[in-house]
PDB file of C-alpha atoms in Angstrom:
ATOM      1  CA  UNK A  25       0.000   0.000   0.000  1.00 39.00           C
ATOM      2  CA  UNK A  26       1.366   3.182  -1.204  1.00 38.00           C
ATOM      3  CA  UNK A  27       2.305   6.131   1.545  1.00 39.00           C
ATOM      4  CA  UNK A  28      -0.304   8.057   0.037  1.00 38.00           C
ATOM      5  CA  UNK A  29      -3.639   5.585   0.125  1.00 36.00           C
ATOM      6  CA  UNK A  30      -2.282   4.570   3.407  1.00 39.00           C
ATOM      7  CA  UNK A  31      -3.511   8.086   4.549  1.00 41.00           C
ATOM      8  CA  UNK A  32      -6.312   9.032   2.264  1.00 40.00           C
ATOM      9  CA  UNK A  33      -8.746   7.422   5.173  1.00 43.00           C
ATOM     10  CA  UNK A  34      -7.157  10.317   8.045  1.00 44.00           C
ATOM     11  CA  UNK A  35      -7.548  12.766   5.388  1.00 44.00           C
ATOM     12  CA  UNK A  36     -11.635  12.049   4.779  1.00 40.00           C
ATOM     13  CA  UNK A  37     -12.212  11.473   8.781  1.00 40.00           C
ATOM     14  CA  UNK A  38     -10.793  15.323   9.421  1.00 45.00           C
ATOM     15  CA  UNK A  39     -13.295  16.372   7.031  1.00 39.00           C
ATOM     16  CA  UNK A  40     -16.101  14.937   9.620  1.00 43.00           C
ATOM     17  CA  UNK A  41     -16.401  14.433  13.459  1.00 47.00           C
ATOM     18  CA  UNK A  42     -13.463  13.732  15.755  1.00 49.00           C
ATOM     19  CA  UNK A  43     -15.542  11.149  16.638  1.00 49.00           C
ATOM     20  CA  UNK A  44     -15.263   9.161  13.838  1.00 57.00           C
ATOM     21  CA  UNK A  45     -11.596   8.827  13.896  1.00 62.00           C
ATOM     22  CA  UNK A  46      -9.515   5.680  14.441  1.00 70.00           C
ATOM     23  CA  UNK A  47      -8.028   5.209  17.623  1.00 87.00           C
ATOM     24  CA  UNK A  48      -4.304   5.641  16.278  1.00 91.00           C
ATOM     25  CA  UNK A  49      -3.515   9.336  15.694  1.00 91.00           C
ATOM     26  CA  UNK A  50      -1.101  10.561  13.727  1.00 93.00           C
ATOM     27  CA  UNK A  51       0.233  14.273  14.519  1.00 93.00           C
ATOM     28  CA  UNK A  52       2.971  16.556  13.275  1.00 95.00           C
ATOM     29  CA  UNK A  53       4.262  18.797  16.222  1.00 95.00           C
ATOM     30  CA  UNK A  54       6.357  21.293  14.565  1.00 93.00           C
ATOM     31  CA  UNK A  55       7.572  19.204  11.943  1.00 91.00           C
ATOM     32  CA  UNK A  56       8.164  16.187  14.012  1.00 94.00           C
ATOM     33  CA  UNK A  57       6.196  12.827  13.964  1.00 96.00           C
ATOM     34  CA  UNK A  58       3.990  11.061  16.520  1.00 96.00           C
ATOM     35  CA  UNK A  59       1.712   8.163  16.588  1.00 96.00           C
ATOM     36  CA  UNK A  60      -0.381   7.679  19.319  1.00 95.00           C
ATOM     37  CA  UNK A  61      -4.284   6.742  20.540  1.00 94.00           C
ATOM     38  CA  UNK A  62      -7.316   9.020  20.808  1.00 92.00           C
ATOM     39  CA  UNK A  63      -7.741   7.987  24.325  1.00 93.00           C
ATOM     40  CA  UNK A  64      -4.050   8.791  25.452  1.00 96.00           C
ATOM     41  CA  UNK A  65      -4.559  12.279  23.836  1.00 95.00           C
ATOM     42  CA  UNK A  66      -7.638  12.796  25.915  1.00 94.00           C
ATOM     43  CA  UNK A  67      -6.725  11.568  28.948  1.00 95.00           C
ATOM     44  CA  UNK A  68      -7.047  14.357  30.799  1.00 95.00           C
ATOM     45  CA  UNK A  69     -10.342  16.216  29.447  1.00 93.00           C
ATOM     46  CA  UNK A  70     -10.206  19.406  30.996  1.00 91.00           C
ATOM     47  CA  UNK A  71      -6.839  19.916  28.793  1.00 95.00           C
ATOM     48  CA  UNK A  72      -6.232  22.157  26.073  1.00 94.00           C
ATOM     49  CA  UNK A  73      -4.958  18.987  24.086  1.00 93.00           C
ATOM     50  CA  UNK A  74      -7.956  16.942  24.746  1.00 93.00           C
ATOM     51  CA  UNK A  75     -10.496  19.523  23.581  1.00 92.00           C
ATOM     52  CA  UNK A  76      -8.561  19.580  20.209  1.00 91.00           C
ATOM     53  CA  UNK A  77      -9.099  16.190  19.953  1.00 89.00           C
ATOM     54  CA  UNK A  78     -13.518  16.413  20.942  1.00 86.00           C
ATOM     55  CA  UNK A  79     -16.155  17.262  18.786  1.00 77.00           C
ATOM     56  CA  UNK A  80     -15.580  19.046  15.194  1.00 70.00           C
ATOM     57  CA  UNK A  81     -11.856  19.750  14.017  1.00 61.00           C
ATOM     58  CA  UNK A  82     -10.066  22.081  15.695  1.00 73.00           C
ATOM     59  CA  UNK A  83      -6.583  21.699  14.091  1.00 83.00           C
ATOM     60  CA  UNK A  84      -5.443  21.742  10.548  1.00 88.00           C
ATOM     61  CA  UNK A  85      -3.724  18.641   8.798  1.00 88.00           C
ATOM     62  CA  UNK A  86      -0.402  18.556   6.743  1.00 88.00           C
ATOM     63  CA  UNK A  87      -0.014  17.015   3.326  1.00 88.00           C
ATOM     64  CA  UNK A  88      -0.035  13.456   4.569  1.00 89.00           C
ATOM     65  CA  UNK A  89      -3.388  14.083   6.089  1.00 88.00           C
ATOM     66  CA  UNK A  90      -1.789  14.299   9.940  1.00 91.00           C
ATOM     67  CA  UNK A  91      -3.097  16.486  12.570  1.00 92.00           C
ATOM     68  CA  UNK A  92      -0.797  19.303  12.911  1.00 94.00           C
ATOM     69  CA  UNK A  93       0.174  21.090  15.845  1.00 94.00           C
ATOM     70  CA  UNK A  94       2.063  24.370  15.742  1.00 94.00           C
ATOM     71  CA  UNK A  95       4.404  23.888  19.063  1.00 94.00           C
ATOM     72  CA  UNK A  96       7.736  23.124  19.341  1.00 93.00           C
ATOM     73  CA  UNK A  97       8.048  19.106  18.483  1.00 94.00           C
ATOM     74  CA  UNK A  98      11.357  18.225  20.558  1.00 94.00           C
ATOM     75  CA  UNK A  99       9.527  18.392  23.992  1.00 95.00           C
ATOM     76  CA  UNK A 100       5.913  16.659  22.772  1.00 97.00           C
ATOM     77  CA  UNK A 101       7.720  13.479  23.272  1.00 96.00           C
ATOM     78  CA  UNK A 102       7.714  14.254  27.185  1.00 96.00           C
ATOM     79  CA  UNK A 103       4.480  15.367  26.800  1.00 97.00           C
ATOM     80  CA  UNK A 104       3.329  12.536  25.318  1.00 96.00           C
ATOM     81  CA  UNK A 105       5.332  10.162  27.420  1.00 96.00           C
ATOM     82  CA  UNK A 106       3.518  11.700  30.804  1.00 97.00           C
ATOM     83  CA  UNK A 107      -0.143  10.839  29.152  1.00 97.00           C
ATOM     84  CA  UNK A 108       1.195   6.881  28.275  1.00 95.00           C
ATOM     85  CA  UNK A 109       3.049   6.344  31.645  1.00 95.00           C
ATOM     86  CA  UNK A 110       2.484   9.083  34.101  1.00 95.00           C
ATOM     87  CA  UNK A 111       6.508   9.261  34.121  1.00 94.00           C
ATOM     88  CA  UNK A 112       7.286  13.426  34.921  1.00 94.00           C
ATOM     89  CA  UNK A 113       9.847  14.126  32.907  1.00 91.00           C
ATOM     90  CA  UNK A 114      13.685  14.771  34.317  1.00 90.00           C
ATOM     91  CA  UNK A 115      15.258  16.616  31.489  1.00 90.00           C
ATOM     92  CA  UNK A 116      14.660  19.878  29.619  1.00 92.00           C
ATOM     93  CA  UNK A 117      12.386  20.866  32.953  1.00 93.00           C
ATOM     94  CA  UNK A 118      11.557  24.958  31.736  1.00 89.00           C
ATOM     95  CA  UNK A 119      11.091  24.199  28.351  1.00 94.00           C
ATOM     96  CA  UNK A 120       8.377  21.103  28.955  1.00 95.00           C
ATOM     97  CA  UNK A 121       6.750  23.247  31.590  1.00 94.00           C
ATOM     98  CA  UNK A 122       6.270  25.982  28.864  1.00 93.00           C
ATOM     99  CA  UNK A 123       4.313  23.221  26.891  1.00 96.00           C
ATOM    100  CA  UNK A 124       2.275  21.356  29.633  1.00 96.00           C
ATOM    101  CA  UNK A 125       1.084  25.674  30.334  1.00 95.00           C
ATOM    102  CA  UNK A 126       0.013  25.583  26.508  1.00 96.00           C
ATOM    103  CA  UNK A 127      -1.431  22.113  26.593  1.00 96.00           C
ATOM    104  CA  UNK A 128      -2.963  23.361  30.173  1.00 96.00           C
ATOM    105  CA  UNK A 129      -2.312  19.586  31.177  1.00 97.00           C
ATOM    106  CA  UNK A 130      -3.023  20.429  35.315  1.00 95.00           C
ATOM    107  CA  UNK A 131      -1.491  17.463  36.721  1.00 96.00           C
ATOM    108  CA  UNK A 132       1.662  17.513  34.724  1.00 96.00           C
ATOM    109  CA  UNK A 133       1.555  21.064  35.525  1.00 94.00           C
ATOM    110  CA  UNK A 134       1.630  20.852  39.674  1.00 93.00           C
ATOM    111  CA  UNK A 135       4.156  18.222  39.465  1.00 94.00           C
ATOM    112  CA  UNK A 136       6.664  20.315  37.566  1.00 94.00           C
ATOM    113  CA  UNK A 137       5.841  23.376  39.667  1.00 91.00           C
ATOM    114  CA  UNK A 138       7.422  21.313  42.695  1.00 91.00           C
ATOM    115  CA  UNK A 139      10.769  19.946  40.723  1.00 91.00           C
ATOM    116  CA  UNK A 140      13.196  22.257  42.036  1.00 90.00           C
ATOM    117  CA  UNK A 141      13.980  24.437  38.930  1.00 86.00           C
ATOM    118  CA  UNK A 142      10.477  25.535  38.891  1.00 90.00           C
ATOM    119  CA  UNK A 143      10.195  25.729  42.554  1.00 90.00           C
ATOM    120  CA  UNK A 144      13.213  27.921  42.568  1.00 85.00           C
ATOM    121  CA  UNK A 145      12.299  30.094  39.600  1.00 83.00           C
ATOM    122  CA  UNK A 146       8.145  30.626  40.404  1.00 81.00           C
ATOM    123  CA  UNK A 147       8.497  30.315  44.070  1.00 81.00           C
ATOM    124  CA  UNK A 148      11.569  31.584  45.060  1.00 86.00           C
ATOM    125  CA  UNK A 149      12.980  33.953  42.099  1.00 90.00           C
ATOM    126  CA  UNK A 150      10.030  35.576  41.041  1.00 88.00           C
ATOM    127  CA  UNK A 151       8.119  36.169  44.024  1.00 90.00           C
ATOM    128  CA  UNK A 152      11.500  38.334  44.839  1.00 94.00           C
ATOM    129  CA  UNK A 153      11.198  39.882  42.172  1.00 94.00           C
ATOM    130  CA  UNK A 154       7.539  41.043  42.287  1.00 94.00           C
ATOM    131  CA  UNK A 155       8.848  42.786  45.500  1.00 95.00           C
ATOM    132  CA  UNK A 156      11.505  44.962  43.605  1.00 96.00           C
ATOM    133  CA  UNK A 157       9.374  47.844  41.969  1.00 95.00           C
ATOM    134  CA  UNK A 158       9.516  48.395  38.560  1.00 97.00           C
ATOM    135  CA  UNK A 159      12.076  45.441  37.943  1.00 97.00           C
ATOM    136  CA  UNK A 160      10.592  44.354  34.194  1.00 96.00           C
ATOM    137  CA  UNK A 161      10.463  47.619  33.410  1.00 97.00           C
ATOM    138  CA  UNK A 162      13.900  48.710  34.557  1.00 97.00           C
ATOM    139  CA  UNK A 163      15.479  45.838  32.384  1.00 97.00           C
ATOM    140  CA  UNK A 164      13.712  47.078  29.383  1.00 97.00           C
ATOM    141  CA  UNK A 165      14.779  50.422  30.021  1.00 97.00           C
ATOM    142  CA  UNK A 166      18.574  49.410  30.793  1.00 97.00           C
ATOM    143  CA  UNK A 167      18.530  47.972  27.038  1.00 96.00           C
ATOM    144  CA  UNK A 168      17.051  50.788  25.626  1.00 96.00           C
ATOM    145  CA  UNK A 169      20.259  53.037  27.268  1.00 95.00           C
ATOM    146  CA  UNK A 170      22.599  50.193  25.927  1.00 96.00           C
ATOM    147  CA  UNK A 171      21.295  50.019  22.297  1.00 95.00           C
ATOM    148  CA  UNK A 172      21.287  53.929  22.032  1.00 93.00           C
ATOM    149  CA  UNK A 173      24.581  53.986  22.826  1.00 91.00           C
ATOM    150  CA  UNK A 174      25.802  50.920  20.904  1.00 91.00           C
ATOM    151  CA  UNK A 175      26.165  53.229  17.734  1.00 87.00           C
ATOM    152  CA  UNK A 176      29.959  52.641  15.998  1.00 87.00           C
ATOM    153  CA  UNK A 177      30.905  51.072  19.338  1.00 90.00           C
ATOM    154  CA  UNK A 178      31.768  47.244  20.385  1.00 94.00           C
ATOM    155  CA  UNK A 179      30.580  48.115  24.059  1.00 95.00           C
ATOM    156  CA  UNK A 180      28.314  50.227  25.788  1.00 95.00           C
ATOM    157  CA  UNK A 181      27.640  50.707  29.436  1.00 93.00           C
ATOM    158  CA  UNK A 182      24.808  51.346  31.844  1.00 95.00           C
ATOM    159  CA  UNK A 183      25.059  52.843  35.429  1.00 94.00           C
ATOM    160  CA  UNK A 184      22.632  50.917  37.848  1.00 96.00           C
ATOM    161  CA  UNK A 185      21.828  52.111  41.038  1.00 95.00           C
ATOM    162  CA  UNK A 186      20.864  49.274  43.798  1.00 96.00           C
ATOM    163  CA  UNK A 187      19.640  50.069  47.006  1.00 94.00           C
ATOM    164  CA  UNK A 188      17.938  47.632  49.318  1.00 94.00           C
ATOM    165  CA  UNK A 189      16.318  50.086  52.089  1.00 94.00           C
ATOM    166  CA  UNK A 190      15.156  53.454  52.226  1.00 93.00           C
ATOM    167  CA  UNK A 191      17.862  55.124  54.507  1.00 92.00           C
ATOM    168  CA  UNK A 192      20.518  53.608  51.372  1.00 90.00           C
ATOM    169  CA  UNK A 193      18.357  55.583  48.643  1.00 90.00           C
ATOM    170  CA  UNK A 194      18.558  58.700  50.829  1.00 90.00           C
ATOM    171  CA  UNK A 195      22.056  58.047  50.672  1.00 87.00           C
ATOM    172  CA  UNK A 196      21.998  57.618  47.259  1.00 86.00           C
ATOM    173  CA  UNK A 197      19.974  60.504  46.023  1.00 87.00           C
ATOM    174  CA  UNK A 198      22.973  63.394  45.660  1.00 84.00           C
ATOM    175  CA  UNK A 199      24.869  60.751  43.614  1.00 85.00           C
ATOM    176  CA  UNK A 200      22.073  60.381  41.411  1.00 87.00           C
ATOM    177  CA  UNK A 201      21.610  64.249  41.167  1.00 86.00           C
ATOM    178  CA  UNK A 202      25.319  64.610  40.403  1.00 83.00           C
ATOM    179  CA  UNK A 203      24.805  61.622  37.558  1.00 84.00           C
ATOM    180  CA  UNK A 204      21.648  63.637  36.445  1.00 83.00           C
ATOM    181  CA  UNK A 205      23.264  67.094  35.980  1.00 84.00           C
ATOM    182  CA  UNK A 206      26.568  65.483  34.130  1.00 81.00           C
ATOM    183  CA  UNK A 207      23.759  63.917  31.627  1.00 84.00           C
ATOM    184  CA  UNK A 208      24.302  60.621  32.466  1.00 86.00           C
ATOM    185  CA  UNK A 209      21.466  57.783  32.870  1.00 88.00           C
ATOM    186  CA  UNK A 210      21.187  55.769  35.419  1.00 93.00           C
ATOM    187  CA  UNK A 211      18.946  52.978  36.359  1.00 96.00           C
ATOM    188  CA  UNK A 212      17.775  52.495  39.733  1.00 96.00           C
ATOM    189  CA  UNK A 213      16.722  48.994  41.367  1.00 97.00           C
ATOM    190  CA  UNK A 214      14.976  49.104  44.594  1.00 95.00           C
ATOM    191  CA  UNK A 215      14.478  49.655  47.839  1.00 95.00           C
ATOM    192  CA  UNK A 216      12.811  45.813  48.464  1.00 96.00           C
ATOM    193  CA  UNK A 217      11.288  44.075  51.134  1.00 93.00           C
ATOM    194  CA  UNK A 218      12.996  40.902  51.108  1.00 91.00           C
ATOM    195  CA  UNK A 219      15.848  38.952  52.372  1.00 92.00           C
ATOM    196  CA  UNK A 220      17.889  38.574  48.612  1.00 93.00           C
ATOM    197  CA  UNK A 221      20.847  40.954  48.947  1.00 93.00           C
ATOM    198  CA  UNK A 222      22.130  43.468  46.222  1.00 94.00           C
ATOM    199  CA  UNK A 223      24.750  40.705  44.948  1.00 93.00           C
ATOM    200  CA  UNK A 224      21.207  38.499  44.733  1.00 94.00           C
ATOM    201  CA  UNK A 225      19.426  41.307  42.402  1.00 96.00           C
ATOM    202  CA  UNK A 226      22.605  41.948  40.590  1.00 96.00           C
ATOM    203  CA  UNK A 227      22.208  38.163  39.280  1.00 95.00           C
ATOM    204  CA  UNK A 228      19.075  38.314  39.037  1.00 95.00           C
ATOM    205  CA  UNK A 229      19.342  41.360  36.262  1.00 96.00           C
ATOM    206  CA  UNK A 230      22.068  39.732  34.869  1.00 96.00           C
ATOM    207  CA  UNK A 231      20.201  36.424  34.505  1.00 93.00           C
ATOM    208  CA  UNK A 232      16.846  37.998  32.963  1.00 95.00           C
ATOM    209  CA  UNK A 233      19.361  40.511  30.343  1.00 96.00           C
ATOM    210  CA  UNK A 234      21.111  37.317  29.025  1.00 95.00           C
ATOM    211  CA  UNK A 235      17.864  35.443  28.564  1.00 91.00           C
ATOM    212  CA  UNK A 236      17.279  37.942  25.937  1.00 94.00           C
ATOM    213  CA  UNK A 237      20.268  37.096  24.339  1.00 95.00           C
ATOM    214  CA  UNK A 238      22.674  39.994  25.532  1.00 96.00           C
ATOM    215  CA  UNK A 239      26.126  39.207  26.565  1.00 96.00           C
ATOM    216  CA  UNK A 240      27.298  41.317  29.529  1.00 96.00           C
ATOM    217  CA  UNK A 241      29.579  41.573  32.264  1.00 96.00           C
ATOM    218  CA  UNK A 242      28.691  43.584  35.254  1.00 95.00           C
ATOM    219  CA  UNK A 243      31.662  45.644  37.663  1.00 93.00           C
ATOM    220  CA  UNK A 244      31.398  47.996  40.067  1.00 90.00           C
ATOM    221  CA  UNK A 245      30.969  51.948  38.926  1.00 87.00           C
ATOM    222  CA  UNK A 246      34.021  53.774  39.631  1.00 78.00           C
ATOM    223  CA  UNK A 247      33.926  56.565  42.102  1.00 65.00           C
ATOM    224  CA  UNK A 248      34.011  60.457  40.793  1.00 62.00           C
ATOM    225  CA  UNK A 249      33.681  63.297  42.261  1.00 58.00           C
ATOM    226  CA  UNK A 250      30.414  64.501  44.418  1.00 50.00           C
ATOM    227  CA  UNK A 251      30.469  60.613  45.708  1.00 52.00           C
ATOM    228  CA  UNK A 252      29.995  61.135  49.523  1.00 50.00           C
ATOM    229  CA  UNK A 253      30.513  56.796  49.848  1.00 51.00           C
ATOM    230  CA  UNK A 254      32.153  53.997  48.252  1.00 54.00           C
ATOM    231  CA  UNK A 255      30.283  53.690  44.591  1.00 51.00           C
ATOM    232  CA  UNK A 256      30.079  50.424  44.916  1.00 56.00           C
ATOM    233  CA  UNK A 257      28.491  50.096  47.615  1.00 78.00           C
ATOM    234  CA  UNK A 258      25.750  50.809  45.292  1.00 90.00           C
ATOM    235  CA  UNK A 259      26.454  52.214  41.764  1.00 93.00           C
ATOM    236  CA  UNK A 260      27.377  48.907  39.191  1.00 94.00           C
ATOM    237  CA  UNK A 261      28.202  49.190  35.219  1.00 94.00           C
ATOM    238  CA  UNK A 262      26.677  46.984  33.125  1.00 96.00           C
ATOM    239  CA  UNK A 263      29.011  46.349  29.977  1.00 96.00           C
ATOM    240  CA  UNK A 264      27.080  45.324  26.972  1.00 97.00           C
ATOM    241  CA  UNK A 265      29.396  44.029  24.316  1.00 97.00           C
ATOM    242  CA  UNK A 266      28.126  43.736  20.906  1.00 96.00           C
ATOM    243  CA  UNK A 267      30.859  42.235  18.459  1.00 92.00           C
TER     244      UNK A 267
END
């Protein structure tokens, strides 16, 4: 039996009720091949994956007549291997997470949440980080400075000012003015209630500016004049490096 007549049958069942289908499914996820059953699709009906799978289409078929689903296909294998076996996957933890959200598979979804990379990053990490005002928006803004200033240059630099309490941004506040008036931007983090130190936030930003792709390195601001401290107590330079 030719590849073709093999799948002329898939092709006229799409056309009709899910309902109708045979038991073995084929898909495409992003360009890679599964076979699997109806039932392990929809084992879990509350799912995003099961309700494309109940009632009328909902998904759109490649040239061979197989379902296709518009995800990345390297990680649908763990997907696919929690619905056969129950077996939480141990590799490639953020990245299947991201998928079980999308497939809104609940169960696979708790049981991530407590492996400790997603512990650490929801629990821990980002519940710091809610805490630091403005944070997304300061890392936005520090790329902004960066690119500006990226023009005919290999590096660029941004100032960031860091300050954990209220008495250190008092402290902080005629450095800043001095930064202001020599028309210089700087990019202040804080103050925070919570126990992560500056060196903590530091990695934090540098974590979150790398995920975007940057490369940077991160030293502490050298002191000039109207500095009534040691700069790095709180003042950092972020080095972008472009080429």
């Amino acid at each position: 039996m030719s590849i073709s007549s093999e799948h002329k049958p898939l092709r006229k069942q799409v056309t009709g009720s899910l309902h109708t289908l045979s038991p073995i499914v084929e898909l495409s996820v992003g360009g890679e091949m599964y076979t699997t059953t109806l039932s392990t699709l929809k084992k879990h009906p509350g799912s995003k994956l099961a309700e494309m799978f109940t009632g009328q289409p909902k998904l759109r078929t490649d040239s061979e007549g197989r379902f296709f689903i518009d995800r990345p296909g390297t990680y649908f294998k763990y997907i696919l291997e929690y619905l056969r076996s129950n077996q939480v996957p141990t590799q490639c933890i953020q990245d299947v997470y991201k998928e079980a959200l999308f497939y809104d598979i609940e169960p696979l979804i708790k049981q991530l949440e407590d492996s400790p990379q997603i512990f650490g990053e929801l629990v821990a990490r980002k519940q710091f980080l809610a805490r630091v005002p403005n944070y997304s928006e300061n890392i936005e803004l520090m790329i902004r400075i960066a690119r500006a200033e990226a023009v005919a240059s290999r590096q660029s630099s941004v100032i960031v000012c860091v300050v954990r309490t209220e008495e250190d941004a008092a402290r902080c506040q005629d450095a800043l003015n001095s930064l202001d008036m020599d028309k210089k931007s700087v990019v202040k983090f804080g103050p925070w209630k919570a126990v992560p130190s500056i060196s903590d936030l530091l990695d934090c930003i540098q974590m979150d500016v790398e995920a975007k792709g940057y490369k940077i390195t991160v030293q502490p601001h050298v002191a000039e004049k109207g500095f009534r401290f040691k700069s790095q107590d709180f003042f950092y330079k972020f080095l972008f490096t472009w080429w």
